[in-house]
Short mmCIF file of N, CA and C in Angstrom, two decimals:
data_model
loop_
_atom_site.label_atom_id
_atom_site.label_comp_id
_atom_site.label_asym_id
_atom_site.label_seq_id
_atom_site.Cartn_x
_atom_site.Cartn_y
_atom_site.Cartn_z
N MET A 1 157.78 97.93 -26.74
CA MET A 1 156.39 98.23 -26.53
C MET A 1 156.06 99.65 -26.97
N PRO A 2 156.82 100.66 -26.55
CA PRO A 2 156.46 102.01 -26.95
C PRO A 2 156.45 102.21 -28.46
N VAL A 3 157.37 101.58 -29.17
CA VAL A 3 157.42 101.72 -30.62
C VAL A 3 156.20 101.08 -31.26
N ILE A 4 155.84 99.89 -30.81
CA ILE A 4 154.66 99.22 -31.36
C ILE A 4 153.41 100.04 -31.09
N LYS A 5 153.29 100.54 -29.85
CA LYS A 5 152.11 101.35 -29.50
C LYS A 5 152.05 102.61 -30.34
N GLU A 6 153.19 103.18 -30.65
CA GLU A 6 153.25 104.40 -31.46
C GLU A 6 152.84 104.14 -32.91
N ARG A 7 153.20 102.99 -33.42
CA ARG A 7 152.99 102.69 -34.84
C ARG A 7 151.70 101.93 -35.15
N SER A 8 151.00 101.49 -34.13
CA SER A 8 149.80 100.70 -34.36
C SER A 8 148.65 101.21 -33.52
N SER A 9 147.47 101.11 -34.08
CA SER A 9 146.28 101.46 -33.31
C SER A 9 145.64 100.21 -32.68
N LEU A 10 146.25 99.06 -32.93
CA LEU A 10 145.72 97.80 -32.41
C LEU A 10 146.19 97.55 -30.98
N PRO A 11 145.43 96.80 -30.21
CA PRO A 11 145.89 96.43 -28.87
C PRO A 11 147.15 95.57 -28.96
N VAL A 12 148.02 95.74 -27.99
CA VAL A 12 149.25 94.96 -27.94
C VAL A 12 149.15 93.99 -26.76
N ILE A 13 149.20 92.70 -27.08
CA ILE A 13 149.08 91.65 -26.08
C ILE A 13 150.44 90.96 -25.96
N ILE A 14 150.91 90.81 -24.73
CA ILE A 14 152.21 90.19 -24.46
C ILE A 14 151.99 88.80 -23.86
N ASP A 15 152.86 87.87 -24.24
CA ASP A 15 152.78 86.49 -23.75
C ASP A 15 154.02 86.19 -22.90
N PRO A 16 154.02 86.61 -21.63
CA PRO A 16 155.20 86.36 -20.81
C PRO A 16 155.45 84.88 -20.53
N SER A 17 154.43 84.06 -20.60
CA SER A 17 154.63 82.62 -20.37
C SER A 17 155.58 82.04 -21.41
N HIS A 18 155.33 82.30 -22.68
CA HIS A 18 156.19 81.77 -23.73
C HIS A 18 157.49 82.55 -23.85
N ALA A 19 157.45 83.83 -23.59
CA ALA A 19 158.68 84.62 -23.64
C ALA A 19 159.67 84.14 -22.59
N ALA A 20 159.16 83.78 -21.42
CA ALA A 20 160.02 83.33 -20.32
C ALA A 20 160.40 81.87 -20.45
N GLY A 21 159.40 81.04 -20.70
CA GLY A 21 159.64 79.60 -20.76
C GLY A 21 159.82 78.97 -19.39
N LYS A 22 159.77 79.81 -18.36
CA LYS A 22 159.96 79.33 -17.00
C LYS A 22 159.08 80.17 -16.09
N SER A 23 158.32 79.52 -15.24
CA SER A 23 157.33 80.23 -14.42
C SER A 23 157.94 81.31 -13.54
N ALA A 24 159.16 81.14 -13.10
CA ALA A 24 159.80 82.12 -12.21
C ALA A 24 159.97 83.49 -12.87
N TYR A 25 159.97 83.54 -14.18
CA TYR A 25 160.20 84.81 -14.88
C TYR A 25 158.91 85.49 -15.33
N ILE A 26 157.79 84.84 -15.14
CA ILE A 26 156.53 85.40 -15.64
C ILE A 26 156.16 86.68 -14.91
N GLN A 27 156.34 86.73 -13.61
CA GLN A 27 155.96 87.94 -12.88
C GLN A 27 156.77 89.16 -13.32
N PRO A 28 158.11 89.11 -13.34
CA PRO A 28 158.82 90.32 -13.75
C PRO A 28 158.49 90.75 -15.17
N LEU A 29 158.33 89.80 -16.07
CA LEU A 29 157.97 90.17 -17.45
C LEU A 29 156.58 90.77 -17.52
N SER A 30 155.65 90.23 -16.75
CA SER A 30 154.28 90.75 -16.73
C SER A 30 154.24 92.17 -16.17
N LEU A 31 154.97 92.39 -15.09
CA LEU A 31 154.99 93.72 -14.50
C LEU A 31 155.64 94.74 -15.43
N ALA A 32 156.70 94.33 -16.10
CA ALA A 32 157.36 95.22 -17.06
C ALA A 32 156.42 95.54 -18.22
N ALA A 33 155.70 94.54 -18.70
CA ALA A 33 154.76 94.75 -19.81
C ALA A 33 153.65 95.72 -19.39
N ALA A 34 153.15 95.55 -18.18
CA ALA A 34 152.11 96.45 -17.68
C ALA A 34 152.65 97.88 -17.56
N ALA A 35 153.87 98.02 -17.07
CA ALA A 35 154.47 99.34 -16.92
C ALA A 35 154.71 100.02 -18.26
N CYS A 36 154.98 99.22 -19.29
CA CYS A 36 155.27 99.77 -20.62
C CYS A 36 154.01 100.03 -21.44
N GLY A 37 152.85 99.63 -20.94
CA GLY A 37 151.61 99.93 -21.65
C GLY A 37 150.95 98.79 -22.38
N ALA A 38 151.31 97.55 -22.07
CA ALA A 38 150.65 96.41 -22.71
C ALA A 38 149.14 96.48 -22.48
N ASP A 39 148.39 96.10 -23.48
CA ASP A 39 146.94 96.10 -23.39
C ASP A 39 146.39 94.80 -22.82
N GLY A 40 147.22 93.78 -22.75
CA GLY A 40 146.79 92.50 -22.22
C GLY A 40 147.95 91.55 -22.08
N LEU A 41 147.72 90.48 -21.34
CA LEU A 41 148.73 89.45 -21.11
C LEU A 41 148.12 88.08 -21.38
N ILE A 42 148.92 87.20 -21.92
CA ILE A 42 148.53 85.80 -22.08
C ILE A 42 149.39 85.02 -21.09
N ILE A 43 148.76 84.43 -20.10
CA ILE A 43 149.49 83.71 -19.06
C ILE A 43 148.89 82.33 -18.91
N GLU A 44 149.75 81.33 -19.00
CA GLU A 44 149.28 79.95 -18.88
C GLU A 44 149.07 79.58 -17.42
N VAL A 45 147.91 79.00 -17.13
CA VAL A 45 147.54 78.62 -15.77
C VAL A 45 147.04 77.18 -15.79
N HIS A 46 147.45 76.43 -14.79
CA HIS A 46 147.05 75.02 -14.68
C HIS A 46 146.94 74.68 -13.20
N PRO A 47 145.94 73.91 -12.79
CA PRO A 47 145.81 73.55 -11.38
C PRO A 47 146.99 72.73 -10.85
N CYS A 48 147.65 72.02 -11.72
CA CYS A 48 148.83 71.23 -11.33
C CYS A 48 149.85 71.34 -12.46
N PRO A 49 150.65 72.41 -12.48
CA PRO A 49 151.57 72.63 -13.60
C PRO A 49 152.43 71.41 -13.95
N LYS A 50 152.88 70.67 -12.96
CA LYS A 50 153.71 69.49 -13.23
C LYS A 50 152.96 68.44 -14.05
N CYS A 51 151.62 68.47 -13.98
CA CYS A 51 150.80 67.50 -14.70
C CYS A 51 150.37 68.00 -16.08
N ALA A 52 150.70 69.23 -16.41
CA ALA A 52 150.27 69.80 -17.69
C ALA A 52 150.84 69.00 -18.85
N MET A 53 150.02 68.80 -19.87
CA MET A 53 150.45 68.01 -21.03
C MET A 53 151.42 68.78 -21.92
N SER A 54 151.46 70.09 -21.78
CA SER A 54 152.43 70.88 -22.54
C SER A 54 152.81 72.11 -21.72
N ASP A 55 153.98 72.61 -21.98
CA ASP A 55 154.47 73.85 -21.37
C ASP A 55 154.42 73.84 -19.84
N ALA A 56 154.67 72.71 -19.22
CA ALA A 56 154.56 72.58 -17.76
C ALA A 56 155.46 73.57 -17.02
N LYS A 57 156.63 73.85 -17.55
CA LYS A 57 157.57 74.72 -16.86
C LYS A 57 157.16 76.19 -16.85
N GLN A 58 156.23 76.54 -17.71
CA GLN A 58 155.82 77.95 -17.79
C GLN A 58 154.38 78.17 -17.35
N GLN A 59 153.85 77.26 -16.57
CA GLN A 59 152.48 77.38 -16.07
C GLN A 59 152.48 77.92 -14.65
N LEU A 60 151.51 78.74 -14.33
CA LEU A 60 151.27 79.18 -12.96
C LEU A 60 150.08 78.43 -12.40
N THR A 61 150.05 78.28 -11.10
CA THR A 61 148.85 77.74 -10.46
C THR A 61 147.80 78.86 -10.40
N PRO A 62 146.55 78.53 -10.21
CA PRO A 62 145.53 79.58 -10.06
C PRO A 62 145.86 80.56 -8.94
N ALA A 63 146.40 80.08 -7.83
CA ALA A 63 146.77 80.97 -6.71
C ALA A 63 147.90 81.91 -7.11
N GLN A 64 148.89 81.38 -7.82
CA GLN A 64 149.99 82.23 -8.30
C GLN A 64 149.48 83.29 -9.27
N TYR A 65 148.54 82.88 -10.12
CA TYR A 65 147.96 83.82 -11.07
C TYR A 65 147.21 84.93 -10.34
N ALA A 66 146.44 84.58 -9.33
CA ALA A 66 145.69 85.58 -8.56
C ALA A 66 146.64 86.59 -7.93
N ASP A 67 147.75 86.10 -7.36
CA ASP A 67 148.74 87.00 -6.77
C ASP A 67 149.36 87.90 -7.83
N LEU A 68 149.69 87.31 -8.98
CA LEU A 68 150.27 88.09 -10.07
C LEU A 68 149.30 89.16 -10.55
N PHE A 69 148.04 88.80 -10.69
CA PHE A 69 147.05 89.75 -11.18
C PHE A 69 146.97 90.97 -10.27
N GLU A 70 147.06 90.75 -8.96
CA GLU A 70 147.02 91.88 -8.02
C GLU A 70 148.24 92.77 -8.20
N GLU A 71 149.40 92.18 -8.43
CA GLU A 71 150.60 92.98 -8.66
C GLU A 71 150.52 93.75 -9.98
N VAL A 72 150.02 93.10 -11.01
CA VAL A 72 149.85 93.77 -12.30
C VAL A 72 148.86 94.92 -12.16
N ARG A 73 147.80 94.72 -11.41
CA ARG A 73 146.81 95.78 -11.18
C ARG A 73 147.48 97.00 -10.55
N LYS A 74 148.34 96.78 -9.56
CA LYS A 74 149.02 97.89 -8.89
C LYS A 74 149.91 98.66 -9.86
N VAL A 75 150.65 97.94 -10.69
CA VAL A 75 151.53 98.60 -11.66
C VAL A 75 150.68 99.37 -12.67
N ALA A 76 149.62 98.76 -13.17
CA ALA A 76 148.76 99.42 -14.14
C ALA A 76 148.18 100.71 -13.56
N GLN A 77 147.74 100.65 -12.33
CA GLN A 77 147.19 101.86 -11.69
C GLN A 77 148.27 102.90 -11.48
N ALA A 78 149.48 102.49 -11.16
CA ALA A 78 150.59 103.43 -10.94
C ALA A 78 150.95 104.21 -12.20
N VAL A 79 150.71 103.59 -13.36
CA VAL A 79 151.02 104.28 -14.62
C VAL A 79 149.77 104.82 -15.29
N GLY A 80 148.69 104.91 -14.51
CA GLY A 80 147.47 105.54 -15.01
C GLY A 80 146.60 104.68 -15.92
N ARG A 81 146.66 103.37 -15.73
CA ARG A 81 145.85 102.46 -16.54
C ARG A 81 145.01 101.58 -15.62
N GLU A 82 144.02 100.92 -16.19
CA GLU A 82 143.21 99.97 -15.43
C GLU A 82 143.63 98.56 -15.76
N ALA A 83 143.54 97.66 -14.79
CA ALA A 83 143.86 96.25 -15.05
C ALA A 83 142.58 95.47 -15.15
#
């Protein structure tokens, strides 16, 4: 992340859903991305992940997403950024 941010003036968006491939890993990857300066996150959300037609294993429920967003907000604020 720091190298990309140094070499580009474009926003850097991270996709922890696809990077992880498993919902259990989305939170730590998202928090790390926020701490490193990511400008945004792409996170897959579905009301019933088991019913999703694709990528079911990497989907969060809306409630899980809301919890994650609050944690990302805290990390972003801790490193002097807004979420």
